[in-house]
Coordinates of C-alpha atoms and ligand atoms in Angstrom, one line a residue:
M1 CA 89.7 170.5 120.9
T2 CA 92.8 172.9 121.6
S3 CA 95.9 171.8 120.1
E4 CA 98.0 173.3 122.4
P5 CA 99.0 172.1 125.7
T6 CA 97.8 174.6 128.2
Q7 CA 100.3 175.9 130.4
A8 CA 99.4 173.5 133.2
A9 CA 100.2 171.0 131.4
V10 CA 103.7 171.9 130.5
V11 CA 104.4 170.8 134.8
S12 CA 106.9 168.6 134.5
V13 CA 109.1 165.9 136.5
D14 CA 112.2 165.3 136.8
R15 CA 113.6 162.0 134.6
P16 CA 116.5 161.0 136.3
T17 CA 118.0 157.2 134.3
D18 CA 116.9 154.7 135.0
W19 CA 114.3 156.5 137.4
W20 CA 111.6 153.5 136.2
K21 CA 113.4 150.6 137.8
S22 CA 112.2 152.0 141.4
A23 CA 108.8 153.0 140.1
V24 CA 105.3 151.4 140.7
V25 CA 102.6 151.9 137.7
Y26 CA 99.2 151.8 138.1
Q27 CA 96.7 151.4 135.1
I28 CA 94.1 153.0 135.0
Y29 CA 91.5 151.4 132.4
P30 CA 89.3 154.8 132.0
R31 CA 85.6 153.7 131.3
S32 CA 86.0 152.0 134.4
F33 CA 87.8 154.0 137.0
A34 CA 85.2 157.0 137.9
D35 CA 81.9 159.0 136.3
S36 CA 82.6 162.4 136.6
N37 CA 79.0 163.3 134.4
G38 CA 76.5 160.7 135.6
D39 CA 76.7 158.6 131.8
G40 CA 77.9 155.7 133.2
I41 CA 81.0 156.0 132.0
G42 CA 84.1 156.8 133.4
D43 CA 86.1 160.1 132.3
I44 CA 89.3 162.4 132.2
P45 CA 87.9 164.5 134.6
G46 CA 86.4 161.3 136.6
I47 CA 90.3 159.9 137.0
T48 CA 91.5 163.9 138.1
S49 CA 88.7 164.4 141.2
R50 CA 90.6 161.2 142.6
L51 CA 94.5 162.0 142.1
D52 CA 94.7 162.1 145.9
Y53 CA 93.6 158.4 146.4
L54 CA 96.7 157.5 144.0
A55 CA 98.7 159.8 146.0
D56 CA 98.0 158.5 149.0
L57 CA 98.4 154.9 147.7
G58 CA 102.1 156.0 146.7
V59 CA 102.5 154.9 143.2
D60 CA 104.6 156.4 141.2
V61 CA 103.5 156.3 137.6
V62 CA 99.9 156.0 136.1
W63 CA 99.3 154.0 132.8
L64 CA 96.5 155.4 131.3
S65 CA 94.2 153.3 128.8
P66 CA 93.3 154.8 125.9
V67 CA 91.3 157.7 125.9
Y68 CA 91.5 159.0 122.4
A69 CA 89.2 159.4 119.8
S70 CA 87.7 156.0 118.8
P71 CA 84.4 154.5 117.7
M72 CA 84.8 152.5 120.7
D73 CA 84.7 148.7 118.8
D74 CA 87.5 147.4 121.8
N75 CA 86.7 150.2 123.8
G76 CA 88.9 152.6 122.7
Y77 CA 92.1 150.2 121.2
D78 CA 90.5 151.0 117.9
I79 CA 92.0 154.9 117.4
S80 CA 90.2 156.9 114.9
D81 CA 92.5 160.0 115.9
Y82 CA 95.5 159.6 118.0
Q83 CA 95.8 163.6 118.7
D84 CA 92.4 164.0 120.4
V85 CA 90.3 162.5 123.0
D86 CA 87.2 160.6 122.7
P87 CA 84.5 163.4 124.0
M88 CA 83.7 160.3 126.1
F89 CA 86.2 160.9 128.0
G90 CA 86.6 164.5 127.9
A91 CA 88.6 166.9 126.0
L92 CA 92.4 167.6 125.5
D93 CA 92.0 170.3 128.2
D94 CA 90.6 168.0 130.5
L95 CA 93.9 165.8 129.4
D96 CA 96.4 168.7 130.3
R97 CA 95.0 168.9 133.6
L98 CA 94.6 165.4 134.6
I99 CA 98.5 165.3 133.6
A100 CA 99.6 168.8 135.8
G101 CA 97.5 167.2 138.2
L102 CA 99.5 164.1 138.3
H103 CA 103.0 165.8 137.6
E104 CA 102.1 168.3 141.0
R105 CA 101.5 165.3 143.1
G106 CA 105.3 163.7 141.9
I107 CA 103.2 161.3 139.9
K108 CA 104.2 160.2 136.3
I109 CA 101.9 159.4 133.4
V110 CA 102.5 157.0 130.7
M111 CA 100.0 156.6 127.3
D112 CA 98.6 153.8 125.9
L113 CA 100.4 154.0 122.2
V114 CA 98.1 151.7 119.9
V115 CA 99.9 151.8 116.6
N116 CA 100.0 147.8 115.6
H117 CA 96.9 149.1 113.8
T118 CA 94.3 152.1 113.9
S119 CA 90.7 152.2 113.6
D120 CA 88.5 151.7 110.3
E121 CA 87.6 155.0 110.8
H122 CA 91.0 156.9 111.2
S123 CA 91.6 159.1 108.1
W124 CA 94.2 157.0 107.1
F125 CA 92.4 153.6 106.7
I126 CA 89.5 155.7 104.7
Q127 CA 91.8 157.1 102.2
S128 CA 93.5 153.9 102.0
R129 CA 90.3 152.3 100.6
D130 CA 90.8 153.8 97.7
P131 CA 93.7 151.9 95.4
A132 CA 94.5 154.8 94.0
S133 CA 95.1 156.8 97.6
P134 CA 99.0 156.9 98.2
K135 CA 97.8 155.5 101.7
R136 CA 96.7 152.5 100.2
D137 CA 100.1 150.8 100.9
W138 CA 99.9 152.3 104.9
Y139 CA 97.7 148.7 105.2
W140 CA 98.0 145.2 104.3
W141 CA 96.3 144.9 101.5
R142 CA 96.1 141.8 99.3
P143 CA 94.0 140.1 96.3
P144 CA 92.2 136.8 97.3
R145 CA 93.4 133.2 97.1
P146 CA 94.5 132.8 93.4
G147 CA 91.3 130.8 91.7
F148 CA 88.8 131.9 94.2
E149 CA 86.1 134.3 93.7
P150 CA 86.7 137.5 95.3
G151 CA 84.4 137.2 98.8
S152 CA 83.7 133.9 98.6
E153 CA 84.4 131.1 101.1
G154 CA 87.8 130.3 101.5
A155 CA 89.2 133.2 99.3
E156 CA 90.8 135.1 101.9
P157 CA 94.7 135.4 101.4
T158 CA 95.7 133.2 103.9
N159 CA 94.0 131.0 107.0
W160 CA 94.6 133.4 110.0
E161 CA 92.5 133.1 112.5
S162 CA 92.1 136.5 114.1
A163 CA 92.7 137.0 117.8
F164 CA 89.2 138.1 118.5
S165 CA 87.8 134.7 116.7
G166 CA 86.9 134.8 113.0
S167 CA 89.2 135.4 109.7
A168 CA 92.2 137.8 110.3
W169 CA 91.0 139.3 106.7
Q170 CA 88.2 141.1 105.5
F171 CA 86.8 141.6 102.4
D172 CA 86.6 145.2 101.1
E173 CA 83.9 144.9 97.5
R174 CA 85.4 148.4 96.2
S175 CA 88.5 146.9 95.5
G176 CA 87.9 143.1 95.5
E177 CA 90.3 143.2 97.9
Y178 CA 91.0 142.4 101.7
Y179 CA 92.7 143.9 104.4
L180 CA 94.5 142.6 107.2
H181 CA 93.1 142.9 110.8
L182 CA 95.0 140.8 113.7
F183 CA 92.2 141.9 116.2
S184 CA 88.5 142.8 115.0
P185 CA 87.3 144.3 111.1
K186 CA 87.1 147.8 112.8
Q187 CA 91.1 147.1 113.6
P188 CA 93.1 146.8 110.5
D189 CA 96.7 146.5 110.4
L190 CA 99.2 149.5 110.1
N191 CA 101.9 148.6 107.1
W192 CA 105.7 149.3 109.2
E193 CA 107.4 148.2 106.3
N194 CA 106.4 151.8 105.1
P195 CA 108.3 154.3 106.2
E196 CA 105.9 156.8 105.6
V197 CA 104.1 155.2 108.3
R198 CA 106.8 155.0 110.9
R199 CA 107.2 158.9 110.4
A200 CA 103.8 159.8 111.3
I201 CA 103.8 157.5 114.1
Y202 CA 107.0 159.3 115.6
D203 CA 105.6 162.5 115.0
M204 CA 103.1 161.9 116.9
M205 CA 104.3 160.2 119.6
N206 CA 106.9 163.2 119.4
W207 CA 103.9 165.6 120.1
W208 CA 102.6 163.6 122.9
V209 CA 105.8 163.6 124.7
D210 CA 105.8 167.8 124.0
R211 CA 102.5 167.7 125.6
G212 CA 103.9 166.5 129.0
V213 CA 103.7 163.0 129.0
D214 CA 106.5 160.7 130.7
G215 CA 106.4 157.3 128.4
F216 CA 104.7 155.2 126.6
R217 CA 102.5 151.6 126.7
M218 CA 102.9 149.8 123.6
D219 CA 100.0 147.9 122.8
V220 CA 101.2 144.6 120.9
I221 CA 103.7 146.1 119.6
N222 CA 105.8 142.8 118.5
L223 CA 103.5 141.9 116.4
I224 CA 104.4 145.1 114.0
S225 CA 107.0 143.4 111.9
K226 CA 105.1 140.8 110.1
H227 CA 106.8 137.0 108.8
E228 CA 105.8 136.1 105.0
L229 CA 102.0 136.1 104.9
G230 CA 101.6 132.4 104.2
D231 CA 99.2 129.8 105.6
G232 CA 99.8 127.4 108.5
V233 CA 98.6 123.9 109.5
P234 CA 95.4 124.2 111.5
L235 CA 94.7 121.9 114.9
P236 CA 92.2 119.0 114.6
G237 CA 88.9 120.3 113.6
R238 CA 90.2 123.5 112.7
T239 CA 90.0 125.4 109.5
R240 CA 92.3 128.3 110.6
V241 CA 95.7 129.0 112.7
S242 CA 96.6 131.7 115.2
C243 CA 97.9 135.2 113.2
F244 CA 100.4 135.2 116.2
F245 CA 102.3 132.3 114.8
F246 CA 103.2 134.6 112.2
T247 CA 103.1 138.2 113.3
A248 CA 104.8 137.5 116.8
N249 CA 108.4 138.7 116.5
G250 CA 109.0 139.3 112.9
P251 CA 112.5 140.1 111.1
R252 CA 112.6 143.6 111.7
L253 CA 111.4 144.3 114.9
D254 CA 114.5 145.4 116.6
E255 CA 115.1 147.6 113.6
F256 CA 111.8 149.3 114.0
L257 CA 112.1 149.4 118.0
A258 CA 115.4 151.3 117.6
E259 CA 114.4 153.8 114.8
M260 CA 111.3 154.7 117.2
N261 CA 113.5 154.9 120.4
A262 CA 115.9 157.6 118.5
A263 CA 113.2 159.0 116.7
V264 CA 111.6 160.1 119.7
G265 CA 114.2 160.6 122.1
L266 CA 113.3 157.4 124.4
D267 CA 116.0 156.7 126.0
A268 CA 117.5 160.4 125.3
R269 CA 115.2 162.0 127.5
N270 CA 114.6 159.1 129.9
L271 CA 111.2 158.8 128.9
V272 CA 109.9 155.1 130.1
T273 CA 108.4 152.2 127.9
V274 CA 107.0 148.8 127.9
G275 CA 106.0 146.6 125.3
E276 CA 103.0 143.9 125.1
M277 CA 104.8 141.5 124.0
P278 CA 101.9 138.3 123.4
G279 CA 104.6 134.9 122.3
S280 CA 107.6 137.2 123.3
T281 CA 110.2 134.7 124.6
I282 CA 113.1 135.5 126.8
E283 CA 115.2 136.0 124.0
T284 CA 113.2 138.3 122.6
A285 CA 112.2 140.3 125.6
R286 CA 116.2 140.4 126.2
S287 CA 117.2 141.8 123.2
A288 CA 114.2 144.5 123.0
T289 CA 115.2 145.3 126.7
D290 CA 119.3 145.4 126.6
P291 CA 119.8 148.8 127.2
E292 CA 122.7 149.0 124.9
N293 CA 120.5 148.2 122.0
H294 CA 118.3 151.2 122.9
E295 CA 114.8 149.9 122.2
L296 CA 112.6 149.5 125.2
N297 CA 112.9 149.4 129.1
M298 CA 110.4 146.3 129.5
V299 CA 108.3 143.8 128.3
F300 CA 104.5 142.3 129.2
T301 CA 105.5 138.6 128.7
F302 CA 102.2 136.5 128.6
E303 CA 104.2 133.3 129.4
H304 CA 102.8 132.9 133.2
V305 CA 99.5 134.3 132.2
S306 CA 99.2 131.2 129.8
L307 CA 100.1 128.3 132.3
D308 CA 95.7 128.0 132.9
S309 CA 95.8 127.1 129.1
R310 CA 95.7 123.6 128.0
P311 CA 99.1 123.7 126.4
G312 CA 98.5 122.5 122.5
G313 CA 95.2 124.1 123.3
S314 CA 92.5 126.2 121.5
G315 CA 93.4 129.1 123.0
K316 CA 92.6 131.5 126.5
F317 CA 89.5 130.2 127.0
D318 CA 90.3 125.9 126.5
L319 CA 91.3 125.9 130.4
A320 CA 93.9 124.0 132.6
P321 CA 94.8 123.6 136.6
L322 CA 97.5 125.9 137.5
S323 CA 100.4 124.4 139.3
L324 CA 102.4 126.5 141.6
P325 CA 106.0 125.0 140.6
A326 CA 105.4 125.7 137.1
L327 CA 103.6 129.0 137.7
K328 CA 107.3 129.8 139.7
K329 CA 109.4 128.0 137.5
N330 CA 108.5 130.2 134.7
L331 CA 108.7 133.6 136.9
N332 CA 112.5 132.5 137.9
E333 CA 113.2 131.7 134.5
W334 CA 112.6 135.5 133.1
Q335 CA 114.2 136.9 136.5
V336 CA 117.1 134.8 135.9
A337 CA 117.3 135.7 132.1
L338 CA 117.1 139.3 133.0
A339 CA 119.2 139.6 135.8
E340 CA 122.1 141.2 134.1
V341 CA 120.8 142.6 130.9
G342 CA 117.3 144.2 130.4
W343 CA 114.7 144.3 132.9
N344 CA 111.4 142.7 133.9
S345 CA 107.8 144.1 134.0
L346 CA 105.7 142.3 137.0
Y347 CA 102.3 142.0 136.6
W348 CA 99.1 139.2 137.6
D349 CA 96.5 141.4 136.1
N350 CA 95.2 143.8 133.9
H351 CA 92.5 144.9 131.8
D352 CA 92.6 142.1 129.7
Q353 CA 93.3 139.3 132.3
P354 CA 90.7 138.0 135.0
R355 CA 90.9 139.6 138.2
A356 CA 94.1 138.3 140.2
V357 CA 93.1 137.3 143.5
S358 CA 89.7 135.2 142.0
R359 CA 92.3 133.2 139.1
F360 CA 96.0 132.6 141.6
G361 CA 94.6 133.6 145.1
D362 CA 91.4 132.3 146.6
D363 CA 88.5 134.9 146.2
S364 CA 85.9 133.2 148.9
S365 CA 85.5 135.5 152.0
E366 CA 87.5 133.7 154.3
H367 CA 90.8 134.2 152.2
R368 CA 90.5 136.8 150.2
V369 CA 92.0 139.4 152.0
N370 CA 95.0 137.2 153.0
S371 CA 95.4 135.9 149.6
A372 CA 95.1 139.4 147.6
K373 CA 97.9 140.5 150.0
T374 CA 100.5 137.3 149.4
L375 CA 99.8 138.2 145.9
A376 CA 101.4 141.2 146.2
T377 CA 104.0 140.4 148.5
V378 CA 105.2 137.9 146.0
Q379 CA 104.7 140.3 142.9
H380 CA 106.4 142.9 144.8
M381 CA 109.7 140.6 145.9
H382 CA 110.7 139.9 142.6
R383 CA 112.9 141.7 140.8
G384 CA 111.3 144.1 138.3
T385 CA 109.0 147.3 137.5
P386 CA 105.6 146.0 139.4
Y387 CA 101.9 147.0 137.7
I388 CA 98.9 147.4 140.1
Y389 CA 96.0 147.3 137.8
Q390 CA 92.7 149.6 139.6
G391 CA 91.2 147.7 141.9
E392 CA 93.9 145.2 142.6
E393 CA 94.6 147.3 145.8
L394 CA 91.3 146.4 147.1
G395 CA 91.6 142.7 145.9
M396 CA 88.7 143.4 143.5
T397 CA 87.1 140.0 142.5
N398 CA 86.1 138.0 139.1
T399 CA 82.3 139.3 138.9
Y400 CA 80.9 135.9 137.6
F401 CA 78.5 136.5 134.9
S402 CA 76.0 133.8 134.5
S403 CA 74.9 134.4 130.6
I404 CA 75.9 136.2 128.1
E405 CA 73.9 139.5 127.6
Q406 CA 76.1 140.5 130.2
Y407 CA 79.4 140.5 128.5
R408 CA 80.3 143.8 126.8
D409 CA 84.1 142.7 125.5
I410 CA 84.2 142.4 121.5
E411 CA 86.6 139.1 122.6
S412 CA 84.1 137.4 124.8
L413 CA 81.5 138.2 122.6
R414 CA 82.9 137.2 119.4
Y415 CA 84.4 133.9 121.1
H416 CA 81.0 132.9 122.5
S417 CA 79.4 133.2 118.9
D418 CA 82.3 131.2 117.4
A419 CA 82.6 128.5 120.3
L420 CA 79.0 127.4 119.7
S421 CA 79.3 127.6 115.8
L422 CA 82.0 125.1 116.1
G423 CA 79.5 122.9 118.6
M424 CA 80.7 123.4 122.1
E425 CA 78.5 123.0 125.2
V426 CA 77.3 126.2 126.1
E427 CA 77.7 125.7 129.8
T428 CA 81.6 125.0 128.7
V429 CA 81.6 128.2 126.8
L430 CA 80.2 130.5 129.5
H431 CA 82.7 128.6 132.3
S432 CA 85.2 129.8 130.5
L433 CA 84.6 133.1 130.0
S434 CA 83.0 133.7 133.7
V435 CA 86.8 132.4 134.4
K436 CA 88.7 133.7 131.9
S437 CA 86.7 137.4 130.2
R438 CA 88.3 140.2 130.1
D439 CA 84.9 141.6 131.4
N440 CA 86.2 140.4 135.3
A441 CA 88.8 143.2 135.3
R442 CA 86.3 145.6 133.5
T443 CA 83.9 146.2 136.4
P444 CA 83.4 149.6 137.6
M445 CA 85.8 150.8 140.4
Q446 CA 84.7 150.2 143.9
W447 CA 84.8 153.7 145.8
D448 CA 82.2 153.2 148.7
D449 CA 79.1 151.3 149.6
S450 CA 76.9 154.0 147.9
S451 CA 74.9 153.2 144.8
H452 CA 77.0 151.6 141.9
A453 CA 79.9 151.7 144.4
G454 CA 80.3 155.7 143.8
F455 CA 81.5 154.8 140.6
T456 CA 78.7 156.8 139.0
E457 CA 75.5 158.3 139.6
G458 CA 74.2 157.2 136.0
I459 CA 73.8 153.7 134.9
P460 CA 77.2 152.0 134.9
W461 CA 78.1 150.8 131.3
L462 CA 79.4 147.1 133.0
P463 CA 77.3 145.9 136.2
V464 CA 79.2 146.7 139.4
N465 CA 80.3 143.6 141.2
P466 CA 77.7 143.2 144.1
N467 CA 80.3 142.3 146.6
Y468 CA 81.3 145.9 146.7
L469 CA 79.2 147.0 149.9
T470 CA 82.1 145.1 151.7
V471 CA 85.1 145.1 149.0
N472 CA 85.5 149.3 148.4
A473 CA 88.2 152.0 148.5
A474 CA 86.3 153.6 151.4
A475 CA 86.0 150.8 153.8
E476 CA 89.4 149.9 152.9
I477 CA 91.2 153.2 153.6
E478 CA 89.7 153.0 157.2
D479 CA 91.0 149.7 158.2
P480 CA 94.6 149.7 158.9
N481 CA 95.1 145.8 158.6
S482 CA 93.0 146.3 154.4
V483 CA 94.6 145.0 151.3
F484 CA 94.7 148.6 150.4
H485 CA 97.3 149.2 153.4
H486 CA 99.2 146.3 152.7
F487 CA 99.8 147.6 149.2
R488 CA 100.4 151.0 150.3
K489 CA 103.4 149.2 152.5
L490 CA 105.0 147.4 149.9
I491 CA 105.4 150.5 147.7
K492 CA 106.8 152.2 151.0
L493 CA 109.1 149.0 151.1
R494 CA 110.0 149.6 147.3
H495 CA 110.9 153.3 148.0
D496 CA 112.7 153.1 151.2
H497 CA 115.0 149.8 150.6
P498 CA 117.5 149.6 147.5
V499 CA 117.6 146.1 148.0
V500 CA 113.7 145.5 146.9
V501 CA 114.7 147.1 143.7
Y502 CA 118.3 146.0 142.8
G503 CA 118.9 143.0 145.3
R504 CA 119.9 139.6 143.3
F505 CA 117.0 137.4 143.2
E506 CA 117.2 133.9 144.2
L507 CA 114.1 131.1 144.1
L508 CA 114.4 128.6 147.1
L509 CA 112.1 125.7 146.8
P510 CA 111.2 125.8 143.7
D511 CA 109.0 122.2 144.0
H512 CA 107.1 122.9 147.0
E513 CA 103.3 123.0 145.8
Q514 CA 102.5 125.5 148.6
I515 CA 105.4 127.6 149.5
W516 CA 107.0 130.6 147.4
T517 CA 110.3 131.6 149.3
V518 CA 112.5 133.8 147.7
T519 CA 115.7 136.1 149.1
R520 CA 117.1 139.3 147.5
T521 CA 120.5 140.5 148.5
L522 CA 122.1 143.7 148.3
D523 CA 125.7 144.1 149.2
D524 CA 125.1 142.8 152.6
Q525 CA 121.5 143.0 152.8
V526 CA 119.4 139.9 152.5
L527 CA 115.7 140.2 152.6
L528 CA 113.3 136.5 152.8
M529 CA 109.9 136.2 151.3
I530 CA 108.0 132.9 152.7
A531 CA 104.8 132.9 151.4
N532 CA 102.0 130.1 152.4
W533 CA 100.4 130.1 148.2
S534 CA 97.4 127.9 149.4
S535 CA 94.2 127.9 151.4
Q536 CA 95.7 124.9 153.6
L537 CA 98.0 125.1 156.0
A538 CA 101.8 124.7 154.9
S539 CA 104.8 124.7 156.8
V540 CA 108.9 125.8 155.4
P541 CA 110.9 123.3 156.0
P542 CA 113.7 125.1 158.4
E543 CA 116.7 124.2 156.6
A544 CA 115.6 124.9 153.4
I545 CA 115.7 129.2 154.2
P546 CA 118.6 131.2 156.1
D547 CA 118.7 131.4 159.9
L548 CA 115.6 133.9 161.3
T549 CA 118.0 134.4 164.3
G550 CA 118.1 138.4 164.7
A551 CA 115.6 138.8 161.4
Q552 CA 113.8 142.2 161.6
V553 CA 110.2 141.4 159.9
L554 CA 109.5 144.5 157.7
L555 CA 105.5 143.2 156.6
A556 CA 103.8 140.5 157.7
T557 CA 100.0 139.2 156.8
H558 CA 99.8 137.4 160.5
E559 CA 100.6 138.4 163.9
D560 CA 102.9 135.5 164.7
S561 CA 105.6 136.2 162.6
A562 CA 107.9 133.4 163.9
A563 CA 106.5 130.2 163.3
L564 CA 107.4 127.9 160.4
E565 CA 103.8 126.8 159.8
L566 CA 101.9 129.0 158.5
E567 CA 98.2 129.8 158.3
P568 CA 96.8 129.9 154.6
W569 CA 97.7 132.5 152.6
E570 CA 100.0 133.8 155.3
S571 CA 103.5 135.6 154.1
R572 CA 106.5 137.9 155.6
I573 CA 109.1 140.0 154.4
Y574 CA 112.1 139.9 156.8
L575 CA 115.0 141.8 156.4
L576 CA 118.0 139.0 157.8
S577 CA 121.0 141.0 158.5
Ligands
NOJ601 C1 96.1 144.9 123.9 C2 95.0 145.6 124.4 O1 95.7 145.7 126.0 C3 93.4 144.8 124.2 O2 92.6 145.3 125.0 C4 93.5 145.1 123.5 O3 91.9 144.6 123.3 C5 94.6 144.2 122.1 N1 95.7 144.8 122.3 C6 94.3 145.1 120.8 O4 94.6 146.2 120.7

């Protein structure tokens, strides 16, 4: 490890005001992207060896999921040293080289900032275990519930359920107290009420900015300010309530974000910031992204990725059918709400979500390519900054594991054991996991048709999706009609046409069950997108869209670009004036 950046890392890139509005972000999940040393786990030199691929795709920013030192209980979202790289991924020098390689290609880098919690192996928490330590108050320590023996059943200070199943409180023998962990017991929550905690975090962020990074993706950042620590009313048949009801969007959230912005110079230095905000509402997002407030540039909302869970149900694995009007309505509400103030982030999937084409599209061999393209077209024609998750540009699909032994993800494993202990049928649990498990998105990147898809020369930590023989980057680069080339064209459209970035958004036909159509308008330029979001033929009612006479087709999935009868998953973008 070296603590000073190598010379190469200081190759900086221009960051004009609001540069991130016209940018396209590409998310890399390092563990699954490219393995350079044959240990079956992706690493930083592996990423560096693929930079020309990213430049060819045309993306402007890479968001790097955590590569910091970590015991890997949650694949790196449990950090034991914020200022070092885990040996599994390489060393700080490797990261310096990656930053330099990206910057040389005009690509910026966004680091994942995981500061709602640390690992229980972070030195701050190790010290905090001592009740006499000045670090005790850096985490949330509480005595048992009054009248209960420490460590006995029901003695947890509140009845909160962690995001990964089980109580959100972990008993610590040494002091007879409990600490709060909204995620796994190895991810204790930091106490942001303590100003020393905040100062330490801002110092660390400044250290990364000095090292050359261009911004931060902030993990569950709306959980840092907690509401009152009290009991909630559980659903029938349950003993606990989701901790998010008590910890999302707390009273000091805006204050903490503004303080961080000032202390790190996030706006002053034109860094990009995106806050992951489960349970955020339009109101909280507006306030966090209003430029006047100097907090964040954009947030990741969870509303559109919750529509296929049963409302009022037990959580994400409680499946429900998704209707197109509901999806359009939700995205439209966000478009309208952030039209004048703030900015949207646009995503279909990431390392926590199933593969987009399997979830929203049709991943059968007949429709995979066109549905992946149409999903991308719809995403990129909304107003906001698009995020592409590695492999989405290839139309990679869910893996559909059938046995629990195949899973590695902590959330999936804990859900499985918790659900079975509550008496759920094993088939139901395995089905939910095959649809929603995070491991669907985490199978290795499919580079070519060689063994393990060219991801590793060793044994991959998670099996490669067997469809890599046909779905892979090498094949798609060769094929001008591939999903990859469709993404390239969409990114280029954004760079060439300001209307794609800034145009006013309008949703047409909100109640149509198959057609998704929108316009984008900037001065006298109008773009029209029409898309068939289904695996059946669909027709666009001519009276519902602007006149197409003289319209120029900018991008289409199919050849015949005039008919208003659309093939399954056919989509087009027209320039009308
Ligand atoms: C959100 C991250 O995206 C996810 O992967 C992680 O498990 C939790 N936050 C906890 O850090």
